[in-house]
Short mmCIF file of C-alpha atoms and ligand atoms in Angstrom, two decimals:
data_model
loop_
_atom_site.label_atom_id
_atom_site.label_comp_id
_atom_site.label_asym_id
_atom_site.label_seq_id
_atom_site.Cartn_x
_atom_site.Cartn_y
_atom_site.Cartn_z
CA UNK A 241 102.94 -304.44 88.25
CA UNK A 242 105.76 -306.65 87.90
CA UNK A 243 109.36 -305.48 89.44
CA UNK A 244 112.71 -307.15 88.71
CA UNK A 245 115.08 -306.34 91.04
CA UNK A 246 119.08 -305.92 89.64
CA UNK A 247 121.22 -307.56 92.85
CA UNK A 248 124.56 -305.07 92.13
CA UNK A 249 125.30 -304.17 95.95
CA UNK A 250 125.70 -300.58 95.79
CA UNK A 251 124.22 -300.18 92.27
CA UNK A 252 121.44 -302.36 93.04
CA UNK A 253 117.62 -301.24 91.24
CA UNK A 254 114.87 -302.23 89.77
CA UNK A 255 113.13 -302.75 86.95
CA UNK A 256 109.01 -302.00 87.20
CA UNK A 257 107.03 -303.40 84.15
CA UNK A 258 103.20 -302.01 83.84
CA UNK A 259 101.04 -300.06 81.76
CA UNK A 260 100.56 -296.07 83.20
CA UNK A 261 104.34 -295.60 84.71
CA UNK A 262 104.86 -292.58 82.21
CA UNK A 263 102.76 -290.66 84.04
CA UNK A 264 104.25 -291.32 87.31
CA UNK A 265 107.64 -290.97 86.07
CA UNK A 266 108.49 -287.63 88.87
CA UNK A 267 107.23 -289.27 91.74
CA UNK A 268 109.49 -292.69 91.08
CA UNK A 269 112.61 -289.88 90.65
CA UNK A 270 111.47 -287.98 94.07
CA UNK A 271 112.82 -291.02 96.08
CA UNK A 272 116.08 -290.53 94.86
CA UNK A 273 118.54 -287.62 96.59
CA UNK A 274 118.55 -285.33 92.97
CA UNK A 275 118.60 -281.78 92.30
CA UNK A 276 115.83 -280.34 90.44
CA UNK A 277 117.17 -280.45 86.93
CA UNK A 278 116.89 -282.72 84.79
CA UNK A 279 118.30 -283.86 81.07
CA UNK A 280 115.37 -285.25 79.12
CA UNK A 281 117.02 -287.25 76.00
CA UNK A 282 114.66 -288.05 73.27
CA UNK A 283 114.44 -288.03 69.84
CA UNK A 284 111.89 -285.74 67.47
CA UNK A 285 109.57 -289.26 66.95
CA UNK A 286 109.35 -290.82 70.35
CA UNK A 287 109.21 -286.84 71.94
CA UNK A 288 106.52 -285.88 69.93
CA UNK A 289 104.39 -288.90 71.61
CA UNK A 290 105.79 -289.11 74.90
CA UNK A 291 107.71 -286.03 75.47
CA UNK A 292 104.63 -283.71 76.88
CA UNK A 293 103.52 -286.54 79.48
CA UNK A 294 107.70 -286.96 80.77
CA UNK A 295 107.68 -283.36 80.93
CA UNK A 296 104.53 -283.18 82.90
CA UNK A 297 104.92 -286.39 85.10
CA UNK A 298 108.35 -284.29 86.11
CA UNK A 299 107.34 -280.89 86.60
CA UNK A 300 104.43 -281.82 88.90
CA UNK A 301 106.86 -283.78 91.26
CA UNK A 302 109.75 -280.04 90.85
CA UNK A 303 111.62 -280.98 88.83
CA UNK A 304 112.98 -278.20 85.91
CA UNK A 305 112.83 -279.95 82.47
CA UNK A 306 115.77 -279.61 79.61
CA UNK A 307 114.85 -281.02 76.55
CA UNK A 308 117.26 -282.51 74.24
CA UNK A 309 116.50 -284.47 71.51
CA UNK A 310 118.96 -286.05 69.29
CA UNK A 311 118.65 -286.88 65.43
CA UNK A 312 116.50 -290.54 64.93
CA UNK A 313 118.86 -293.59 63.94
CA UNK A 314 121.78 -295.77 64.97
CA UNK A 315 123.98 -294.02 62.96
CA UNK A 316 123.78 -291.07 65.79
CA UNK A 317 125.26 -293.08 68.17
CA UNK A 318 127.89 -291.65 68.13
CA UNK A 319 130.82 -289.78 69.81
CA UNK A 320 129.13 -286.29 67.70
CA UNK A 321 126.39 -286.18 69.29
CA UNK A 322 127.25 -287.19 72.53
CA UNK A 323 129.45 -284.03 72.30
CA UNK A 324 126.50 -281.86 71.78
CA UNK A 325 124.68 -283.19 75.25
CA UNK A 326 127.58 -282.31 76.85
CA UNK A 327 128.03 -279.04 75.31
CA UNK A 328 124.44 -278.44 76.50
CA UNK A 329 124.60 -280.22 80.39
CA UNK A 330 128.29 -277.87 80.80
CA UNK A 331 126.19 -274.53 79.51
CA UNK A 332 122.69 -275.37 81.58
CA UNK A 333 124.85 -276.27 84.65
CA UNK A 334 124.08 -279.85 85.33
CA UNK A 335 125.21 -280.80 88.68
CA UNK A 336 126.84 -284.04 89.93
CA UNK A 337 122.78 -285.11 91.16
CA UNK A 338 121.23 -283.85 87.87
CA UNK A 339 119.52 -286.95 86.72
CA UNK A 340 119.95 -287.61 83.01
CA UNK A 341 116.45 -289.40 81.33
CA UNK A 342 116.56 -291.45 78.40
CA UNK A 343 112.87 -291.83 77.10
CA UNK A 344 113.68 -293.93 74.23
CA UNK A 345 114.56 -296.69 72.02
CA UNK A 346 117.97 -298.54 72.82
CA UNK A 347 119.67 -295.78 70.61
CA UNK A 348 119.10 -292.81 73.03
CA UNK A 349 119.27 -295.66 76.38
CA UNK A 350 122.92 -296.23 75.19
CA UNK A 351 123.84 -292.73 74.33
CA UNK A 352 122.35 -290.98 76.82
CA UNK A 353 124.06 -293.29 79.37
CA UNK A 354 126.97 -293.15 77.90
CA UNK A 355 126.69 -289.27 78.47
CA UNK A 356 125.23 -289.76 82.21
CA UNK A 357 128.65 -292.35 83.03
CA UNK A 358 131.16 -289.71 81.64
CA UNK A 359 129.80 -286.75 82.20
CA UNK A 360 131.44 -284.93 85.42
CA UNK A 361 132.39 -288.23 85.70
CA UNK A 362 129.16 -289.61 86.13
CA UNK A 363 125.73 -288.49 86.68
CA UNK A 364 122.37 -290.38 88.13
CA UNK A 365 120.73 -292.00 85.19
CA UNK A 366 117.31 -293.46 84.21
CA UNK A 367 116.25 -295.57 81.67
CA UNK A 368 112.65 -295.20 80.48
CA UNK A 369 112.84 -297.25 77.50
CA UNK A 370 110.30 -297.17 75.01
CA UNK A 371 110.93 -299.73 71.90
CA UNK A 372 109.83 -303.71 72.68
CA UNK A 373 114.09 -304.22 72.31
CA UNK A 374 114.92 -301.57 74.91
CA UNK A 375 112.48 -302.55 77.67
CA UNK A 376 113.40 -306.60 77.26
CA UNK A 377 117.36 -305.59 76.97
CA UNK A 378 119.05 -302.38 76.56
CA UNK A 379 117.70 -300.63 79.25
CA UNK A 380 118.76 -303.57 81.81
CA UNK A 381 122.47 -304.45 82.50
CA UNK A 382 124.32 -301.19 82.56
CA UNK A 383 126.17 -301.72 79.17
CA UNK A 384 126.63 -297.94 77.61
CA UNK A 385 128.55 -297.04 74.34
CA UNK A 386 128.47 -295.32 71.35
CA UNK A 387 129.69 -296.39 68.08
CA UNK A 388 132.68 -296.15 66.29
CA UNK A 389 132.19 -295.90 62.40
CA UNK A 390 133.55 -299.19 61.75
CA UNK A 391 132.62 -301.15 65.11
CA UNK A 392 129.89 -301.11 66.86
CA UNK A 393 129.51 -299.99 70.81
CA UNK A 394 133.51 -299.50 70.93
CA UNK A 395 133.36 -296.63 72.99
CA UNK A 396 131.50 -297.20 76.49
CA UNK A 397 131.31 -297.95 79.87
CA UNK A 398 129.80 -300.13 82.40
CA UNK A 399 127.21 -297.73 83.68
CA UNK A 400 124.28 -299.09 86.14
CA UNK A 401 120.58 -297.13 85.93
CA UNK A 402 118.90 -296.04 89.33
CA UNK A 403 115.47 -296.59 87.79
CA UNK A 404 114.17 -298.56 85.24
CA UNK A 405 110.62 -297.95 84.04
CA UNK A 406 109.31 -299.83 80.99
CA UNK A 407 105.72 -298.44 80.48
CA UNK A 408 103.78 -301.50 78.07
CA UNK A 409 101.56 -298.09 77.23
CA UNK A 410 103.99 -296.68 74.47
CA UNK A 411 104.48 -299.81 72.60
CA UNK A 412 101.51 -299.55 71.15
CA UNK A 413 102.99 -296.66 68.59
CA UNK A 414 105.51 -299.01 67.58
CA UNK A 415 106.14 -300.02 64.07
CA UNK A 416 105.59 -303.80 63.62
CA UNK A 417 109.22 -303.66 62.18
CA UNK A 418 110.44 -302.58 65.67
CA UNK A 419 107.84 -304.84 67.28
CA UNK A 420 109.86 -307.87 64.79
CA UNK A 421 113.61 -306.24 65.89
CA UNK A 422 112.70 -306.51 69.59
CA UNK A 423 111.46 -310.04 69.33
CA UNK A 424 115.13 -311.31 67.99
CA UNK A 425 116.38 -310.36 71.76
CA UNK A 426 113.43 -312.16 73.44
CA UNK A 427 114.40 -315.21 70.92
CA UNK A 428 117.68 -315.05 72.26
CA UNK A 429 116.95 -315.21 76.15
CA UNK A 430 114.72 -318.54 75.01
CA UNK A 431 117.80 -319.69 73.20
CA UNK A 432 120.60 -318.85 75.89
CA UNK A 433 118.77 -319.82 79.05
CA UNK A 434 115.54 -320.69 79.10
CA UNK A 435 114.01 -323.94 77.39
CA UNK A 436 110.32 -323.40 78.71
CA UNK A 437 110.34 -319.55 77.68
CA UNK A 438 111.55 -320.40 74.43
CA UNK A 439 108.60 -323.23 74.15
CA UNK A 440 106.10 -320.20 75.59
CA UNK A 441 107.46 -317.68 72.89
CA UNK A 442 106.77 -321.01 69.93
CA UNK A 443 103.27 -321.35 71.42
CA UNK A 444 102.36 -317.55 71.62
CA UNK A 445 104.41 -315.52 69.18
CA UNK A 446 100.99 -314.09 67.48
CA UNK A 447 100.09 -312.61 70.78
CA UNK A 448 103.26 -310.65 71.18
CA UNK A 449 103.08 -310.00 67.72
CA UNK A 450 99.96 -308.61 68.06
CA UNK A 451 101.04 -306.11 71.09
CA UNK A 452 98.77 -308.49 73.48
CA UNK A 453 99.04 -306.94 76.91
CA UNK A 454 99.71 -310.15 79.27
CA UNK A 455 101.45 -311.35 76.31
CA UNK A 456 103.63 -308.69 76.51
CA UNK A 457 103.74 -308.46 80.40
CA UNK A 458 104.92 -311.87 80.58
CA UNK A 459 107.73 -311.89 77.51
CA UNK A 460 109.48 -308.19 78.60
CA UNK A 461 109.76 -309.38 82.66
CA UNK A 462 110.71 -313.13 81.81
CA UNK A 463 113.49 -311.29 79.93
CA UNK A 464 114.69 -309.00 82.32
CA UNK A 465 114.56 -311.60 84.65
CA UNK A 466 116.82 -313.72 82.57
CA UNK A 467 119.34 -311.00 82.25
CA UNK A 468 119.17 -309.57 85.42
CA UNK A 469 120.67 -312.94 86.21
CA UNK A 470 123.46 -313.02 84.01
CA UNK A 471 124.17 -309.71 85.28
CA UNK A 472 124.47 -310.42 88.86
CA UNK A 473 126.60 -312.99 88.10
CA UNK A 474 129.20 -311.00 85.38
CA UNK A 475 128.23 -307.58 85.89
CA UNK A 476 131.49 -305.95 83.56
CA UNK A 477 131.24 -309.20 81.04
CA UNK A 478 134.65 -310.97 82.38
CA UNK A 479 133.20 -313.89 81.14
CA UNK A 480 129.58 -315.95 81.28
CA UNK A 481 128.05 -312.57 80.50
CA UNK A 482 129.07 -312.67 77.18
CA UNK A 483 126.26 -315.52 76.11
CA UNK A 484 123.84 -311.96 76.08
CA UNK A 485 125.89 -311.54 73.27
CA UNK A 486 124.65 -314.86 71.12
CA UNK A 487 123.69 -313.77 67.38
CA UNK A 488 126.01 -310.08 67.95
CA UNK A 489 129.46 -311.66 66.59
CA UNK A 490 128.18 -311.89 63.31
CA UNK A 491 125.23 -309.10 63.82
CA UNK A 492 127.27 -306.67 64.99
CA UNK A 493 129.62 -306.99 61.71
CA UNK A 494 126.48 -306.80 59.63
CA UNK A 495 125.55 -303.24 61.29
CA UNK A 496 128.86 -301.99 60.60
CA UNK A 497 129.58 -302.79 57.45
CA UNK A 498 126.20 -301.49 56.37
CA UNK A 499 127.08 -298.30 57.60
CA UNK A 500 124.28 -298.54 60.81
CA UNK A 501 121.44 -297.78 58.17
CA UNK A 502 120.19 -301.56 56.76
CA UNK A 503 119.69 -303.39 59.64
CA UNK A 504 117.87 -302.79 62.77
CA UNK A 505 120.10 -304.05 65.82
CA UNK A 506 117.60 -307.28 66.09
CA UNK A 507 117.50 -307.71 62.11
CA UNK A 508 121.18 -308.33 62.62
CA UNK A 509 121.16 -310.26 65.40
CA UNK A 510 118.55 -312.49 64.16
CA UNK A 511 120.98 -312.87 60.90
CA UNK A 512 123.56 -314.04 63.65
CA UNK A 513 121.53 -316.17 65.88
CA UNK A 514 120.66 -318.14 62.51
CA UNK A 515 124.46 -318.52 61.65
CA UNK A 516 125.38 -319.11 64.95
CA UNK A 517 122.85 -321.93 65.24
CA UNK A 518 124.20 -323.00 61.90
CA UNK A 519 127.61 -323.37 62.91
CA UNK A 520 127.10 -325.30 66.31
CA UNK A 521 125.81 -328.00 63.90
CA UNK A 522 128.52 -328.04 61.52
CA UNK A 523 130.32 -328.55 65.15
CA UNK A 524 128.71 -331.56 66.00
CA UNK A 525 127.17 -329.70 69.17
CA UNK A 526 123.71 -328.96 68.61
CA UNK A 527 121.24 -331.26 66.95
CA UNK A 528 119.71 -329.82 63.51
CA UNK A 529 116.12 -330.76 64.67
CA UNK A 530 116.65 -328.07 67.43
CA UNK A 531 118.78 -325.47 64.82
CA UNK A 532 115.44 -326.09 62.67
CA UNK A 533 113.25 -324.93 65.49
CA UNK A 534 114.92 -322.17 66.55
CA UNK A 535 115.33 -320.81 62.38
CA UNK A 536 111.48 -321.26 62.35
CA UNK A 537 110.59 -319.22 65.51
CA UNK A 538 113.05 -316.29 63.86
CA UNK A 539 111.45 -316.24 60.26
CA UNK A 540 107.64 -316.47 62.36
CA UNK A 541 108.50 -313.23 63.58
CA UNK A 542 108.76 -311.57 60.38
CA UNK A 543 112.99 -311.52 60.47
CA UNK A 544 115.62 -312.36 58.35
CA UNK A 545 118.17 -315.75 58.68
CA UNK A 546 120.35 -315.03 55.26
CA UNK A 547 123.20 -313.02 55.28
CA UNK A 548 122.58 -310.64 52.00
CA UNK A 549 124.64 -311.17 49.08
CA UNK A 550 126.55 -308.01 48.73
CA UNK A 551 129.09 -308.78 52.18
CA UNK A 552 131.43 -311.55 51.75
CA UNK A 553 132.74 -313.96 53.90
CA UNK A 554 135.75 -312.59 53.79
CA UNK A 555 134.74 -308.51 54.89
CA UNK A 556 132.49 -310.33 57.40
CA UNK A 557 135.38 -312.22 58.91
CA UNK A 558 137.61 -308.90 58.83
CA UNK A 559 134.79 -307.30 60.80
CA UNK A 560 134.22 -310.16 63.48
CA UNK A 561 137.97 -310.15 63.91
CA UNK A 562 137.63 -306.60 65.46
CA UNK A 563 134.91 -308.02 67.58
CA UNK A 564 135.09 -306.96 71.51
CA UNK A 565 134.75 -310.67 72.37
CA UNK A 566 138.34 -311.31 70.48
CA UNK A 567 141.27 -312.12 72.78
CA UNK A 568 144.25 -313.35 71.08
CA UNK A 569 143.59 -312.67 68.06
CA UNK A 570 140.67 -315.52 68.37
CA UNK A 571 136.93 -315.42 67.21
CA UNK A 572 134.73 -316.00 70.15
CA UNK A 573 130.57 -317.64 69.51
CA UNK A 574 128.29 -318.21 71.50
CA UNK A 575 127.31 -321.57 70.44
CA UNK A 576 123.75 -323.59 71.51
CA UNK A 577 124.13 -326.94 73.13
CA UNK A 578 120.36 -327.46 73.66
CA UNK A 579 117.74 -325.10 73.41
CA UNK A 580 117.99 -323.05 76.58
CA UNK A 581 121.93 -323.96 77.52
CA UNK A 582 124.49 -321.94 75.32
CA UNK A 583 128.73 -322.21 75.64
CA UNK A 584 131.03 -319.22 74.55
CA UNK A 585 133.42 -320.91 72.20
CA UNK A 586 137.03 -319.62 71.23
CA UNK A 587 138.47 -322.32 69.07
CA UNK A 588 136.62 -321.84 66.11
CA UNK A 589 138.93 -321.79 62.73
CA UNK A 590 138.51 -319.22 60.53
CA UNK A 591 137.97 -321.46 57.74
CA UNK A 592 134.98 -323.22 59.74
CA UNK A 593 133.57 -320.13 60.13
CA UNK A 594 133.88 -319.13 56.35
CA UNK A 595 132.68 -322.59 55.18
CA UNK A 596 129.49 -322.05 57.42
CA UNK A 597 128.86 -318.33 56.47
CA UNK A 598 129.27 -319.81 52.36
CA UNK A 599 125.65 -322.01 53.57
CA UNK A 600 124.34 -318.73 55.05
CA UNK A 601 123.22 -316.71 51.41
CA UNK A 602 120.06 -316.89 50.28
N1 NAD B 292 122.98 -301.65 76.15
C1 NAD B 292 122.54 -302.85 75.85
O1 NAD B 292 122.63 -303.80 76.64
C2 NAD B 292 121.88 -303.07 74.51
C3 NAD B 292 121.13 -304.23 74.29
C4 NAD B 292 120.50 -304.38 73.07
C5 NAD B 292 120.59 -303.39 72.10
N2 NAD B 292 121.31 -302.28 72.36
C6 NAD B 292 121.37 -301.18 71.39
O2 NAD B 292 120.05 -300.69 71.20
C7 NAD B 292 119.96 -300.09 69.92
C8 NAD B 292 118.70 -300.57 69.23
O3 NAD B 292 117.60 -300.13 69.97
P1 NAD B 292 116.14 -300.10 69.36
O4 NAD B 292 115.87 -301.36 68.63
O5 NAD B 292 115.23 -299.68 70.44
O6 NAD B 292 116.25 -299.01 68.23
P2 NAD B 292 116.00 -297.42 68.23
O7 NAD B 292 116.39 -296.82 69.49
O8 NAD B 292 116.62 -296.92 66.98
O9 NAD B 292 114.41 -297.32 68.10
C9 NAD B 292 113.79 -297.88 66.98
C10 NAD B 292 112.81 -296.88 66.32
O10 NAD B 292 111.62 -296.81 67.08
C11 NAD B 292 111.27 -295.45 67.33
N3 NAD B 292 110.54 -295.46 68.58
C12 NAD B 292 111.05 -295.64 69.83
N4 NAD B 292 110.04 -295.75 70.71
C13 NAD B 292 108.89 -295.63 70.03
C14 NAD B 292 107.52 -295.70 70.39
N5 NAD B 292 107.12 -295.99 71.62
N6 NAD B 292 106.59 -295.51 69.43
C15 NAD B 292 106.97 -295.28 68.15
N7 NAD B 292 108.25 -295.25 67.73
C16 NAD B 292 109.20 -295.43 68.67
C17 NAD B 292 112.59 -294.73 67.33
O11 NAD B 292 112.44 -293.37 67.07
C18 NAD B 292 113.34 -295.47 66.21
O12 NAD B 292 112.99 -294.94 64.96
C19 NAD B 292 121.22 -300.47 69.18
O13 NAD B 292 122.10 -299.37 69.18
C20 NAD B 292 121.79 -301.60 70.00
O14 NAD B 292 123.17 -301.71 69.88
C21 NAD B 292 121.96 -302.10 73.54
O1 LIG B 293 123.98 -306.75 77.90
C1 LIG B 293 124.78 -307.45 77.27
O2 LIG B 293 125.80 -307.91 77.81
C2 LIG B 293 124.55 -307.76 75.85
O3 LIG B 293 125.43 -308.29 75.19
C3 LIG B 293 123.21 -307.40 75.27
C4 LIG B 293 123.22 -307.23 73.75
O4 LIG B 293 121.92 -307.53 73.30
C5 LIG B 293 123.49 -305.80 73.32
O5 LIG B 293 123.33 -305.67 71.94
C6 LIG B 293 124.81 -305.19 73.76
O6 LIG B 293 124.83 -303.81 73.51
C7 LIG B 293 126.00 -305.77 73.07
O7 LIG B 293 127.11 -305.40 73.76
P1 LIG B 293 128.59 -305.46 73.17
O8 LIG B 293 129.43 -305.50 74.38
O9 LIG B 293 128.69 -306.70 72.32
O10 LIG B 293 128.76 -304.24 72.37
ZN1 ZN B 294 121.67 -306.90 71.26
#
């Protein structure tokens, strides 16, 4: 068992990474002061393979079980269906110390949390995340939101878990596409702060590809080490937190403008890290032997580095302009300086930008 332990005062926790925590998931809630009923949030895939053995692991420690399980896919992250969850918590009377669960991919982590931080103005929450993405990022960090048609994770809070309880067990069921997607976050954390991790992930990429367990154990806690860090340090993003966000300028415009349905989160976000990494050498800061290295570790795991052909510049620019980074009407990177060592730069031009994103089509 590995724990990471979140340094947040008040909202301190931790993070426990091991195979068989599913099954114990009531007796890690039974520390906390709860009442017995809980919100399970699912979805129809991931609780039809995991939702029996939540359900079980909490009714043997008393707790009552209420099921909800929201429609599969980003494009449910939304304000919609949070309604609905709290439509249901209002009519089964959730109380202030009604837990909610998420028990799933980064989708449900962020929605359901979003629900848990605004519901009777915030309700215990805990993350058991269950996609290779959620367990190395979304579940750690407290960032909550749901989407906004045209920009992604506008709506959303700062919102700390209790508990979080990443279970290697239920990757297993993952598609490699997901396996791919949650790999572009562990690319970044090399990338952004850690040159020996990224050197580690060069060496053994076929072992996480292939869902090796120490593989595995090793990549998803060196992660949540790395942001648990960042974290302490910036908890509400006022500003080094934002290198988390290295490959999202441009990814997150790519998920919006395709409507949520093209790109998995780390599709895009490998897109970006490739532009970014593009555009730091077009600005004399980062050498091209090391933007070649880090392209190469992002196509070995199966992901994309072009931006597709039917999104200009121009509708891409319109999009980053909206991005939450912005301030004063200025585009914000997060630009490498070495592998492992990243700066968040605001003086980008526009046309810079565009000139790079022309080199960025296939
Ligand atoms: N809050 C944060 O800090 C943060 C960080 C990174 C990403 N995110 C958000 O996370 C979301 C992406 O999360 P994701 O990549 O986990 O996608 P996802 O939640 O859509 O899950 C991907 C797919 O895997 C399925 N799935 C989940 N667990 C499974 C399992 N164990 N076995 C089989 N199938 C399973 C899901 O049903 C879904 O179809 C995006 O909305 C992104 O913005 C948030
Ligand atoms: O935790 C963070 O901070 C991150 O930026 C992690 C990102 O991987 C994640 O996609 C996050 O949801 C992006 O946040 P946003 O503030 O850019 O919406
Ligand atoms: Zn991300």
């Amino acid at each position: 068992m590995q724990e990471v332990y979140i340094n947040l005062g008040a909202r301190s926790y931790s993070i426990y990474v091991d195979t068989g925590l599913l099954p114990r998931l009531g007796e890690y809630l039974k520390v906390f002061k709860l009442t017995p009923r809980v919100l399970l949030v699912t979805n129809p895939v991931v609780g039809s393979l995991y939702g029996t053995a939540a359900e079980t692991a909490l009714k043997n420690a008393g707790f009552e079980v209420i099921r909800a399980e929201i429609p599969d896919g980003e494009e449910y992250k939304s304000l919609a269906t949070a309604e609905k969850l709290y439509d249901l918590a209002y009519t089964r009377e959730l109380d202030r110390r009604s837990p909610v669960v998420a028990l799933g991919g980064g989708v449900v982590g962020d929605l359901a949390g979003f629900v848990a931080a605004t519901y009777l103005r915030g309700v215990p929450f805990i993350q058991v995340p269950t996609t290779l993405l959620a367990q190395v990022d979304s579940s750690v960090g407290g960032k909550v939101a749901v989407n906004h048609p045209r920009g992604k994770n506008i709506i959303g809070a700062f919102y700390q878990p209790r508990l979080v309880l990443a279970d290697l067990d239920v990757l297993k069921t993952l598609d490699p596409r997901e396996v791919r997607a949650g790999l572009a976050e562990v690319i970044k954390y090399g990338v952004i702060a850690d040159q020996a991790f990224f050197a580690w992930l060069e060496e053994n990429l076929e072992r996480l590809l292939a869902l090796e367990a120490r593989a595995l154990a090793h990549a998803v806690a060196v992660s949540c080490r790395i942001k648990a860090r960042v974290v302490q340090e910036d908890e509400t993003e006022q500003g080094r937190r934002a290198i988390l966000n290295f490959g999202h300028t441009l990814g997150h415009a790519l998920e919006a403008l395709t409507g949520y349905t093209t790109y998995r989160h780390g599709e895009a976000v490998a897109i970006g890290m490739a532009a970014a990494v593009r555009l730091a050498v077009a600005l004399g800061m980062f050498p091209e032997g090391d933007a070649a290295r880090v392209i190469n570790l992002i196509r070995r795991a199966g992901l994309p580095v072009e931006v597709p052909a039917g999104i200009s510049p121009g509708e891409l620019l319109a999009s980053m302009r909206r991005d939450k980074k912005v301030l004063a009407g200025r585009l914000t990177f997060v630009l490498p300086v070495e592998i492992g060592r990243v700066e968040i730069v605001r003086d980008v031009s526009e046309e810079t930008v565009g000139r790079v994103l022309r080199l960025c089509y296939n």
